[in-house]
Coordinates of C-alpha atoms and ligand atoms in Angstrom, one line a residue:
X277 CA 58.0 178.6 34.4
X278 CA 56.1 180.5 36.8
X279 CA 52.0 180.2 36.2
X280 CA 49.7 182.8 35.8
X281 CA 46.0 182.7 36.0
X282 CA 43.5 185.5 35.7
X283 CA 39.9 186.4 35.7
X284 CA 37.5 189.3 35.8
X285 CA 34.9 188.1 35.7
X286 CA 30.7 189.5 37.4
X287 CA 30.7 186.3 39.7
X288 CA 33.4 186.0 42.6
X289 CA 37.0 184.2 41.4
X290 CA 39.0 183.0 44.2
X291 CA 38.0 179.7 43.6
X292 CA 38.6 179.9 40.1
X293 CA 42.1 181.4 40.5
X294 CA 43.4 178.9 42.7
X295 CA 42.3 175.8 40.8
X296 CA 43.4 177.3 37.5
X297 CA 47.2 177.6 39.8
X298 CA 46.9 174.0 40.5
X299 CA 46.3 173.4 37.7
X300 CA 49.6 174.9 36.0
X301 CA 52.0 174.2 39.6
X302 CA 54.0 171.8 36.8
X303 CA 55.3 175.5 36.1
X304 CA 56.6 175.9 39.1
X305 CA 55.6 176.1 43.2
X306 CA 57.8 177.6 45.6
X307 CA 55.5 179.7 46.5
X308 CA 52.0 181.5 45.2
X309 CA 50.2 183.9 45.5
X310 CA 47.0 186.1 44.9
X311 CA 45.8 189.2 45.1
X312 CA 41.7 190.4 44.7
X313 CA 39.5 193.4 44.0
X314 CA 37.0 193.5 46.7
X315 CA 33.5 195.3 46.0
X316 CA 34.3 198.3 47.7
X317 CA 38.0 198.6 45.6
X318 CA 40.2 197.4 48.2
X319 CA 43.1 195.0 46.9
X320 CA 43.1 192.4 48.9
X321 CA 46.6 189.6 48.9
X322 CA 47.7 186.6 50.2
X323 CA 51.1 185.4 49.6
X324 CA 53.3 182.3 50.6
X325 CA 55.9 180.6 50.8
X326 CA 55.2 176.8 49.2
X327 CA 52.9 175.1 46.8
X328 CA 49.7 175.9 45.9
X329 CA 48.4 174.3 49.1
X330 CA 50.5 176.5 51.3
X331 CA 48.2 179.6 49.8
X332 CA 44.8 177.5 49.5
X333 CA 45.3 177.2 53.5
X334 CA 45.8 180.6 54.0
X335 CA 42.7 181.9 51.6
X336 CA 40.3 179.2 54.0
X337 CA 42.3 180.6 56.9
X338 CA 41.2 184.2 55.9
X339 CA 38.9 183.9 53.0
X340 CA 39.2 186.9 50.5
X341 CA 36.5 187.7 47.7
X342 CA 35.9 189.5 44.9
X343 CA 35.2 189.1 41.2
X344 CA 38.7 190.8 39.8
X345 CA 42.0 189.3 40.4
X346 CA 45.3 187.6 39.1
X347 CA 47.5 184.5 41.0
X348 CA 50.7 183.4 40.1
X349 CA 52.6 180.2 41.2
X350 CA 56.5 180.6 41.2
X351 CA 59.9 179.2 40.2
X352 CA 62.3 181.3 41.8
X353 CA 64.8 182.8 39.0
X354 CA 65.7 186.3 40.5
X355 CA 65.7 186.3 44.7
X356 CA 65.2 183.5 46.9
X357 CA 61.7 181.3 46.5
X358 CA 60.8 183.5 49.9
X359 CA 56.6 185.2 50.6
X360 CA 57.8 188.0 50.2
X361 CA 59.7 187.2 46.6
X362 CA 56.4 185.3 45.2
X363 CA 53.9 187.4 43.3
X364 CA 51.6 189.3 42.9
X365 CA 54.0 192.3 43.2
X366 CA 51.9 195.1 44.9
X367 CA 53.3 198.7 43.9
X368 CA 51.2 202.2 45.8
X369 CA 49.0 200.5 47.5
X370 CA 46.7 200.6 44.6
X371 CA 47.8 197.5 41.7
X372 CA 49.4 194.3 42.2
X373 CA 50.9 192.3 39.2
X374 CA 52.6 189.0 38.0
X375 CA 55.1 187.7 36.1
X376 CA 56.7 185.2 34.2
X377 CA 60.2 185.9 32.8
X378 CA 63.2 187.1 32.9
X379 CA 63.8 190.7 33.0
X380 CA 67.5 191.6 32.1
X381 CA 68.1 195.2 32.9
X382 CA 65.7 195.2 35.5
X383 CA 68.6 196.1 38.1
X384 CA 69.2 199.6 35.6
X385 CA 65.4 200.0 36.1
X386 CA 65.4 198.9 40.1
X387 CA 67.8 202.0 40.2
X388 CA 65.7 204.4 38.4
X389 CA 63.1 203.7 40.5
X390 CA 64.7 203.8 44.1
X391 CA 65.8 207.3 43.2
X392 CA 62.1 207.9 41.9
X393 CA 61.5 207.1 46.4
X394 CA 59.8 203.6 45.3
X395 CA 61.0 201.3 48.5
X396 CA 61.5 197.2 46.8
X397 CA 59.6 194.6 49.0
X398 CA 61.4 191.9 47.0
X399 CA 64.1 190.4 45.6
X400 CA 63.1 190.2 42.3
X401 CA 63.4 191.4 38.8
X402 CA 59.6 191.3 38.8
X403 CA 59.2 193.8 41.1
X404 CA 60.3 197.3 39.1
X405 CA 57.3 195.9 36.6
X406 CA 54.9 197.1 38.5
X407 CA 56.6 200.2 39.8
X408 CA 57.2 200.9 36.4
X409 CA 53.3 200.4 35.9
X410 CA 52.6 202.4 38.9
X411 CA 54.7 205.6 37.9
X412 CA 52.7 205.9 34.8
X413 CA 49.1 205.1 35.9
X414 CA 49.7 207.9 38.1
X415 CA 50.8 210.4 35.2
X416 CA 47.4 209.9 34.3
X417 CA 47.5 207.2 31.5
X418 CA 45.3 204.2 30.8
X419 CA 46.0 200.9 31.9
X420 CA 46.5 199.9 28.0
X421 CA 49.0 203.1 27.9
X422 CA 50.6 202.7 31.1
X423 CA 50.9 198.8 29.6
X424 CA 52.7 199.6 27.0
X425 CA 55.0 202.4 27.9
X426 CA 56.2 199.8 30.8
X427 CA 56.8 197.5 28.2
X428 CA 58.7 200.0 26.3
X429 CA 61.4 199.7 29.0
X430 CA 61.4 196.0 30.1
X431 CA 64.6 194.0 28.5
X432 CA 64.3 190.3 28.2
X433 CA 61.1 187.6 29.0
X434 CA 57.9 188.8 30.1
X435 CA 54.5 187.4 30.0
X436 CA 52.4 189.8 32.9
X437 CA 49.2 190.6 34.3
X438 CA 48.4 193.4 36.3
X439 CA 45.5 194.6 38.3
X440 CA 44.4 198.2 39.6
X441 CA 42.1 199.2 42.5
X442 CA 41.4 202.8 39.8
X443 CA 40.4 200.0 37.5
X444 CA 38.2 197.5 39.2
X445 CA 37.0 195.1 36.4
X446 CA 39.8 195.4 34.2
X447 CA 43.3 192.5 33.8
X448 CA 45.6 194.4 31.7
X449 CA 48.4 191.9 30.0
X450 CA 51.0 192.1 27.6
X451 CA 53.6 189.0 26.4
X452 CA 56.9 188.9 25.5
X453 CA 58.7 186.0 24.9
X454 CA 56.6 183.8 27.6
X455 CA 53.2 182.3 26.7
X456 CA 50.3 183.6 27.3
X457 CA 46.2 183.2 26.7
X458 CA 43.1 184.9 26.7
X459 CA 40.3 182.1 27.8
X460 CA 36.7 183.9 26.4
X461 CA 34.0 183.1 28.5
X462 CA 29.9 184.5 28.4
X463 CA 29.8 187.9 30.6
X464 CA 33.2 187.5 31.8
X465 CA 37.6 186.5 30.5
X466 CA 40.2 185.3 31.6
X467 CA 43.7 184.9 31.0
X468 CA 46.9 182.2 31.6
X469 CA 50.2 180.9 30.6
X470 CA 48.8 177.7 30.0
X471 CA 45.0 177.0 28.1
X472 CA 45.1 173.5 30.8
X473 CA 44.3 176.6 33.7
X474 CA 41.4 178.1 32.1
X475 CA 39.1 174.7 30.9
X476 CA 37.7 174.5 33.9
X477 CA 35.7 178.0 32.2
X478 CA 36.1 177.8 29.2
X479 CA 37.0 175.9 25.7
X480 CA 37.5 179.0 24.0
X481 CA 41.1 180.7 23.5
X482 CA 42.7 183.3 21.8
X483 CA 46.4 182.8 21.7
X484 CA 48.1 185.9 22.1
X485 CA 51.5 186.9 20.1
X486 CA 55.0 188.0 20.3
X487 CA 54.7 192.1 21.2
X488 CA 50.8 192.1 22.3
X489 CA 49.1 193.4 24.7
X490 CA 45.2 192.3 26.4
X491 CA 43.0 194.0 28.1
X492 CA 40.7 191.9 29.6
X493 CA 37.0 193.4 31.5
X494 CA 33.4 190.8 32.0
X495 CA 31.8 192.0 29.1
X496 CA 35.5 193.2 26.8
X497 CA 38.2 191.3 25.0
X498 CA 41.0 194.0 23.7
X499 CA 44.4 193.4 21.7
X500 CA 47.1 195.2 20.6
X501 CA 49.8 194.4 18.4
X502 CA 53.0 195.3 18.6
X503 CA 52.8 198.9 16.9
X504 CA 49.6 199.3 19.3
X505 CA 47.2 199.1 17.2
X506 CA 44.2 197.3 17.7
X507 CA 43.9 193.6 16.4
X508 CA 41.2 190.4 16.0
X509 CA 42.8 187.6 17.1
X510 CA 41.4 184.2 16.1
X511 CA 39.3 182.4 18.7
X512 CA 40.3 178.5 18.9
X513 CA 37.9 176.5 20.2
X514 CA 38.9 173.8 21.8
X515 CA 37.0 170.9 21.6
X516 CA 38.2 167.9 22.4
X517 CA 37.4 166.2 25.2
X518 CA 38.4 168.1 28.5
X519 CA 41.6 165.8 29.9
X520 CA 41.4 164.6 32.8
X521 CA 44.0 166.3 35.6
X522 CA 42.3 164.4 38.4
X523 CA 44.9 161.7 39.5
X524 CA 42.3 159.1 39.6
X525 CA 43.2 156.3 41.4
X526 CA 47.0 156.4 41.4
X527 CA 48.9 157.8 43.7
X528 CA 51.8 159.8 41.9
X529 CA 51.1 161.9 38.0
X530 CA 54.2 160.8 37.0
X531 CA 52.9 156.6 38.0
X532 CA 49.3 157.3 36.3
X533 CA 51.0 158.9 32.8
X534 CA 54.0 156.0 32.9
X535 CA 50.6 153.2 33.0
X536 CA 48.9 155.6 30.5
X537 CA 51.4 155.3 27.8
X538 CA 50.0 152.4 26.4
X539 CA 46.7 154.4 24.8
X540 CA 48.7 157.7 24.4
X541 CA 51.5 155.5 22.4
X542 CA 48.8 153.9 20.1
X543 CA 46.7 156.9 19.8
X544 CA 50.2 158.6 18.8
X545 CA 50.6 155.5 16.2
X546 CA 46.9 156.4 14.9
X547 CA 47.6 159.9 14.3
X548 CA 49.0 158.7 10.9
X549 CA 46.7 157.4 8.2
X550 CA 49.0 155.7 5.9
X551 CA 52.5 156.0 6.9
X552 CA 53.6 154.0 3.6
X553 CA 52.2 156.2 1.0
X554 CA 50.9 160.0 3.2
X555 CA 53.2 162.7 4.3
X556 CA 50.2 165.3 5.8
X557 CA 50.3 164.1 9.3
X558 CA 53.5 166.0 9.6
X559 CA 51.9 168.7 8.5
X560 CA 50.6 170.0 5.6
X561 CA 53.1 170.5 2.5
X562 CA 55.2 168.0 4.4
X563 CA 56.2 166.0 0.9
X564 CA 57.1 169.3 -0.7
X565 CA 59.6 169.4 2.3
X566 CA 60.4 165.9 3.0
X567 CA 61.7 165.9 -0.5
X568 CA 63.9 167.6 -0.5
X569 CA 65.5 166.7 2.7
X570 CA 69.2 165.3 3.0
X571 CA 70.3 166.1 6.2
X572 CA 67.6 166.1 10.0
X573 CA 69.2 168.9 12.7
X574 CA 67.2 168.2 15.6
X575 CA 67.5 170.7 19.0
X576 CA 65.9 170.5 22.1
X577 CA 66.3 170.2 25.8
X578 CA 66.2 167.6 29.0
X579 CA 64.0 164.4 28.0
X580 CA 62.8 165.9 24.5
X581 CA 66.9 165.8 23.8
X582 CA 67.0 162.4 24.7
X583 CA 64.3 161.5 22.1
X584 CA 66.3 163.7 19.6
X585 CA 69.7 161.2 20.5
X586 CA 67.7 158.0 19.7
X587 CA 66.3 159.5 16.4
X588 CA 69.9 160.0 14.9
X589 CA 70.5 156.1 15.0
X590 CA 67.0 155.0 13.8
X591 CA 67.8 158.5 10.7
X592 CA 71.2 157.1 9.9
X593 CA 70.6 153.6 10.3
X594 CA 66.7 152.6 9.1
X595 CA 66.7 155.8 6.9
X596 CA 70.0 156.8 5.1
X597 CA 69.6 160.2 6.6
X598 CA 72.7 161.9 8.4
X599 CA 71.7 163.8 11.6
X600 CA 73.1 166.1 14.1
X601 CA 71.5 166.1 17.6
X602 CA 72.0 169.0 20.2
X603 CA 70.9 170.7 23.3
X604 CA 68.8 173.8 22.4
X605 CA 70.8 175.5 25.1
X606 CA 74.2 175.1 23.0
X607 CA 72.8 175.1 19.7
X608 CA 71.0 178.3 19.8
X609 CA 74.7 180.0 20.3
X610 CA 76.9 178.4 18.1
X611 CA 78.6 179.3 14.8
X612 CA 77.7 176.1 13.1
X613 CA 79.0 174.8 9.2
X614 CA 75.4 174.0 7.4
X615 CA 75.0 171.4 5.4
X616 CA 72.8 171.9 2.3
X617 CA 69.0 170.2 2.6
X618 CA 68.7 170.4 6.1
X619 CA 65.3 170.0 8.2
X620 CA 65.8 171.5 11.9
X621 CA 63.7 169.7 13.3
X622 CA 62.8 170.1 16.9
X623 CA 61.6 168.8 19.8
X624 CA 59.4 169.6 23.0
X625 CA 57.0 168.4 24.9
X626 CA 55.3 172.1 26.3
X627 CA 56.2 173.6 23.2
X628 CA 57.1 176.4 24.8
X629 CA 60.9 175.6 26.5
X630 CA 63.1 178.8 25.7
X631 CA 65.9 177.8 24.6
X632 CA 64.2 175.6 21.6
X633 CA 62.3 178.2 21.1
X634 CA 65.0 180.6 20.1
X635 CA 66.6 177.4 18.0
X636 CA 64.3 177.9 16.5
X637 CA 63.8 182.0 15.8
X638 CA 67.7 181.6 14.7
X639 CA 66.6 179.5 11.8
X640 CA 65.8 181.9 9.8
X641 CA 69.6 183.5 9.4
X642 CA 70.1 179.9 8.2
X643 CA 69.2 177.6 5.6
X644 CA 66.8 175.4 5.9
X645 CA 64.8 173.3 4.3
X646 CA 62.0 173.3 6.3
X647 CA 61.5 173.1 10.2
X648 CA 59.6 171.2 12.1
X649 CA 58.9 170.5 16.0
X650 CA 57.0 167.4 17.7
X651 CA 55.0 169.0 20.8
X652 CA 52.6 167.5 22.7
X653 CA 50.8 170.9 23.3
X654 CA 48.6 172.4 20.4
X655 CA 49.0 176.0 19.8
X656 CA 52.1 176.4 21.9
X657 CA 54.7 179.0 20.1
X658 CA 57.1 176.2 18.5
X659 CA 53.6 174.8 16.8
X660 CA 52.8 178.1 15.8
X661 CA 56.1 179.0 14.3
X662 CA 56.8 175.7 12.7
X663 CA 56.7 175.2 9.4
X664 CA 55.3 171.3 9.5
X665 CA 54.1 169.9 13.3
X666 CA 53.6 166.4 14.1
X667 CA 51.3 167.0 17.7
X668 CA 52.0 163.3 19.8
X669 CA 48.9 162.4 21.8
X670 CA 50.3 161.9 25.1
X671 CA 47.7 163.4 26.6
X672 CA 47.9 166.2 30.2
X673 CA 51.7 165.3 31.2
X674 CA 51.7 166.5 34.8
X675 CA 54.2 165.0 36.5
X676 CA 57.3 167.3 36.0
X677 CA 59.6 164.5 34.6
X678 CA 58.8 163.3 31.2
X679 CA 57.6 159.9 30.8
X680 CA 54.0 159.8 27.9
X681 CA 56.0 162.8 26.1
X682 CA 59.4 161.1 25.5
X683 CA 57.7 157.7 24.7
X684 CA 55.2 158.8 22.1
X685 CA 57.8 161.2 21.0
X686 CA 59.8 158.4 20.0
X687 CA 56.9 156.4 18.3
X688 CA 56.5 160.4 16.1
X689 CA 60.5 160.1 15.4
X690 CA 60.6 156.6 14.4
X691 CA 57.3 157.7 11.8
X692 CA 58.9 159.8 10.4
X693 CA 62.2 157.8 9.8
X694 CA 59.7 156.2 7.1
X695 CA 58.7 158.6 5.7
X696 CA 62.2 160.5 4.7
X697 CA 63.4 156.4 4.7
X698 CA 60.7 156.0 1.9
X699 CA 62.5 158.8 -0.2
X700 CA 65.9 156.9 0.2
X701 CA 65.5 153.2 -0.7
X702 CA 64.3 152.1 2.9
X703 CA 63.0 149.0 1.3
X704 CA 58.9 148.4 1.2
X705 CA 59.7 145.5 3.4
X706 CA 61.5 147.4 6.6
X707 CA 58.9 150.7 6.9
X708 CA 56.2 147.8 6.8
X709 CA 58.4 146.2 9.7
X710 CA 59.0 149.1 11.6
X711 CA 54.9 149.8 11.4
X712 CA 54.7 146.1 12.3
X713 CA 56.3 146.4 15.6
X714 CA 54.6 150.2 16.0
X715 CA 51.5 148.2 16.3
X716 CA 52.6 145.8 18.8
X717 CA 54.0 148.6 20.7
X718 CA 51.0 148.7 23.3
X719 CA 51.3 144.9 23.9
X720 CA 54.9 145.0 24.8
X721 CA 54.5 148.1 27.1
X722 CA 51.7 146.8 29.2
X723 CA 53.7 143.3 29.3
X724 CA 56.3 145.4 31.0
X725 CA 54.2 147.4 33.3
X726 CA 53.3 143.7 34.4
X727 CA 56.7 143.3 35.8
X728 CA 56.2 146.6 38.6
X729 CA 56.2 144.8 41.0
X730 CA 59.8 142.8 40.4
X731 CA 60.5 146.9 39.4
X732 CA 59.3 147.2 43.0
X733 CA 61.7 145.1 44.0
X734 CA 65.0 146.1 42.5
X735 CA 64.6 149.5 43.5
X736 CA 64.7 149.2 47.2
X737 CA 68.7 147.9 46.9
X738 CA 68.9 152.2 45.5
X739 CA 67.4 153.3 48.8
X740 CA 71.0 153.7 50.6
X741 CA 72.8 154.7 47.5
X742 CA 74.3 158.0 46.8
X743 CA 75.2 157.1 43.5
X744 CA 74.0 155.0 40.4
X745 CA 75.4 154.3 37.0
X746 CA 73.4 153.5 34.0
X747 CA 75.5 151.9 30.8
X748 CA 73.9 151.1 27.4
X749 CA 75.8 150.3 24.0
X750 CA 74.2 152.1 20.8
X751 CA 70.8 153.5 20.6
X752 CA 70.4 152.1 23.9
X753 CA 73.0 154.0 24.8
X754 CA 70.2 157.9 24.8
X755 CA 68.3 155.2 27.0
X756 CA 71.0 154.8 30.1
X757 CA 70.8 159.0 29.6
X758 CA 67.4 159.1 30.0
X759 CA 67.0 156.6 33.2
X760 CA 70.0 158.7 34.6
X761 CA 68.0 162.2 34.2
X762 CA 64.8 160.1 35.8
X763 CA 66.8 158.6 38.6
X764 CA 68.4 162.3 39.5
X765 CA 65.5 164.3 38.7
X766 CA 63.8 162.5 40.9
X767 CA 65.3 160.6 43.8
X768 CA 67.9 163.2 44.0
X769 CA 70.4 160.0 44.0
X770 CA 72.9 161.2 41.2
X771 CA 73.2 159.3 38.2
X772 CA 75.0 158.9 35.4
X773 CA 74.9 157.7 32.2
X774 CA 78.4 156.3 29.7
X775 CA 78.3 154.3 26.9
X776 CA 79.5 150.7 28.0
X777 CA 82.3 150.7 26.2
X778 CA 83.7 153.9 28.1
X779 CA 83.2 152.4 31.5
X780 CA 87.0 151.5 31.5
X781 CA 88.2 154.4 30.0
X782 CA 86.4 157.2 33.9
X783 CA 84.0 155.3 35.5
X784 CA 85.0 152.1 36.1
X785 CA 87.3 153.7 39.0
X786 CA 84.1 154.6 40.5
X787 CA 82.6 151.7 41.1
X788 CA 82.2 150.8 44.7
X789 CA 79.6 149.1 46.8
X790 CA 78.0 152.5 47.2
X791 CA 77.7 152.6 42.9
X792 CA 75.1 150.2 41.9
X793 CA 75.3 149.7 37.9
X794 CA 72.1 149.6 35.7
X795 CA 73.3 148.2 32.5
X796 CA 69.9 148.3 29.7
X797 CA 71.1 145.1 27.9
X798 CA 68.3 143.7 25.1
X799 CA 69.3 141.2 23.8
X800 CA 71.3 142.8 19.9
X801 CA 74.7 142.8 18.8
X802 CA 76.0 144.5 21.2
X803 CA 75.2 142.4 23.8
X804 CA 78.2 140.3 23.8
X805 CA 80.5 143.3 24.3
X806 CA 78.4 144.8 26.9
X807 CA 78.9 141.2 28.7
X808 CA 82.1 141.6 29.4
X809 CA 82.2 145.4 30.8
X810 CA 79.6 144.0 32.9
X811 CA 82.5 141.4 34.4
X812 CA 84.2 144.6 35.1
X813 CA 81.8 146.1 37.1
X814 CA 81.2 142.6 39.1
X815 CA 84.8 142.0 39.8
X816 CA 85.0 145.3 41.4
X817 CA 82.5 144.7 44.0
X818 CA 79.9 147.0 42.0
X819 CA 76.0 145.7 42.1
X820 CA 74.5 145.2 38.8
X821 CA 70.9 145.3 37.8
X822 CA 70.7 144.1 34.2
X823 CA 67.3 145.4 32.0
X824 CA 67.8 142.4 29.7
X825 CA 66.0 140.5 26.8
X826 CA 64.5 136.8 28.8
X827 CA 65.8 135.3 25.4
X828 CA 69.4 136.9 26.2
X829 CA 70.6 134.6 28.3
X830 CA 71.5 136.1 31.5
X831 CA 69.9 135.4 35.0
X832 CA 70.8 136.5 38.5
X833 CA 73.4 135.2 40.3
X834 CA 74.9 136.9 43.7
X835 CA 75.1 141.0 42.7
X836 CA 73.9 140.3 39.6
X837 CA 69.7 141.2 39.6
X838 CA 68.5 140.8 36.3
X839 CA 64.6 142.1 35.0
X840 CA 63.3 139.6 32.0
X841 CA 62.1 142.6 29.8
X842 CA 59.3 141.6 26.8
X843 CA 61.1 140.0 23.9
X844 CA 59.9 142.4 21.6
X845 CA 61.3 143.8 18.0
X846 CA 65.3 145.1 18.1
X847 CA 63.3 148.8 16.5
X848 CA 61.3 149.5 19.4
X849 CA 63.0 148.3 22.6
X850 CA 64.2 151.8 23.3
X851 CA 60.8 152.7 24.0
X852 CA 59.6 149.2 25.6
X853 CA 62.7 149.3 28.1
X854 CA 62.3 153.2 29.0
X855 CA 58.9 152.1 30.3
X856 CA 60.8 149.9 33.1
X857 CA 63.3 152.4 33.6
X858 CA 60.5 154.9 34.1
X859 CA 59.2 152.6 36.8
X860 CA 62.3 152.2 38.1
X861 CA 63.0 155.7 38.9
X862 CA 58.9 156.0 40.1
X863 CA 59.8 153.2 43.0
X864 CA 63.1 154.9 44.0
X865 CA 62.0 158.6 44.8
X866 CA 59.0 156.9 46.5
X867 CA 60.5 155.0 49.2
X868 CA 63.2 157.7 49.1
X869 CA 60.0 159.9 50.3
X870 CA 60.5 162.8 47.7
X871 CA 57.9 165.2 46.1
X872 CA 57.4 162.9 42.9
X873 CA 55.5 164.8 41.0
X874 CA 57.0 168.3 41.6
X875 CA 61.2 167.3 42.4
X876 CA 62.8 170.3 44.1
X877 CA 64.5 173.8 41.7
X878 CA 62.5 172.3 38.5
X879 CA 59.5 172.7 36.4
X880 CA 57.8 171.4 33.5
X881 CA 58.0 173.7 31.8
X882 CA 60.9 176.1 30.8
X883 CA 59.8 179.3 29.2
X884 CA 63.6 180.9 30.8
X885 CA 66.4 181.2 29.2
Ligands
LIG247 C1 61.9 170.8 31.7 C2 61.5 169.8 32.7 C3 61.8 168.3 31.3 C4 62.1 168.9 30.2 C5 62.5 169.6 29.6 C6 62.3 170.1 28.2 O1 63.7 170.9 32.5 O2 61.5 169.5 33.7 O3 61.3 167.7 32.2 O4 62.2 167.2 29.2 O5 62.0 171.2 30.2 O6 61.4 170.3 28.4 P1 60.5 170.7 26.9 O7 59.2 171.1 26.9 O8 60.9 170.9 25.8 O9 60.7 168.7 26.2

């Protein structure tokens, strides 16, 4: 969370910084700021409460120009969202600093700094870093030494970048626990939390490693490792087509991303050439690791956790492999009994989620046969630190509520099921059946997208409601969970998901006319049981919204609205039904007038614990 962009160039950089922030806004958007050193070596600062657009407005009213600068978009952790708490933080009228992460010992450091005479202008943990750095610079240290001394005093996670008027063409940065990448230009260099911010200016990147310090100027790029030694980190060219982060004809990124799913799902499926024989799409050495896998332990957060929950059904039912799934924030701290032959599988759109990364890093302490990640962002921390990697081909996902990243994760997980199932007696016919279903998946998703207008009509009933219940059975239960998460994230309607069989054990008490009930009810073997549950809801005045296979025999009647879904192979139904639920949430949120792409209090990439 929080996005950092920095530039050291021979040209004016304010517009580059602002464009970088726009591209990083998914990381946080409660306040934003930018500091520049102008050609008279003055430090110029804009800080605004609210989105990056507020900062742009401030820059239009009072333009500041400079060739060296840092900028930040914030997701508040310590200190409420306000202009004072926005970054950059200034110290001694000479330096400005931006920070992503959490400084755990900030209270002690604050007290020390106050006793040395430093006044604090904010309630953030980050401001201590600015004053510490200032203190070391005042003692005569150069930028690199001063930053090294500063980070030695910090406990917690950080990516920081700072500029100092006494070193007007340089930016100093450090990373520990939060991502930071250098963008390499010609006669100019940049820094950012995510390469996406810098694709406007370069396609060559240096990914900083844990404990690295970096100093950039227009002509130089120096990296020092944790021991303070100068190191040469590889430059990674990113030569894929620059991904469109433009909205195009869509009103919201979320809608664009929902509609991008047929392409993204097909691209992800085609990442593996010959699933029936070859495991190389899961990374070098996949076959050797897969041969030893008896169990899969999945750790993930949010929507990615739901993908893991779906995968459990596939892995156990199709591949005959025991699978456990846990939210990474619990998994990382729990004392567990480890089974022999366990693969640790993390799932993460961003590849940077702090809890998921911690789950992977703790893996070293346990006996796993290997670690694997399913991620959407190449070169992210999870990708760099896992033995095996499968990259989903969702493309950049900007909307905070995950859509195409989730469904492409499911494709990856189904392909993994085949790779592992092949070793556990999954018949060639069954494997082929799943592959055939995956091949046809984009068409079924297209068909679901054609139901958009019908779904929009259904969504109207949710607008005045304060609660919603989502029901599913079996593999559709995690899909109900994902549907309810989507609704609460973007429409702020309180939504809960239950396995349909649990309805009478509690939630039925809540059912009334303020509680629409959504049932994910494809025509599978559980349908009949679900039908009797649904009757219980209806007879208590609840209104039902049933997403059903058109072959299932449901029809609309008073207080029951049925959306007839495409008749598709069982195994891909979780993916197809997800798309319909995404559209439902989207339309509810649009009609409620919420900020669909940037829902309040949330951030896309949670790089703090
Ligand atoms: C945040 C996002 C969610 C996402 C979760 C896990 O909470 O708002 O959309 O599912 O993080 O993120 P990851 O990048 O690890 O999938």
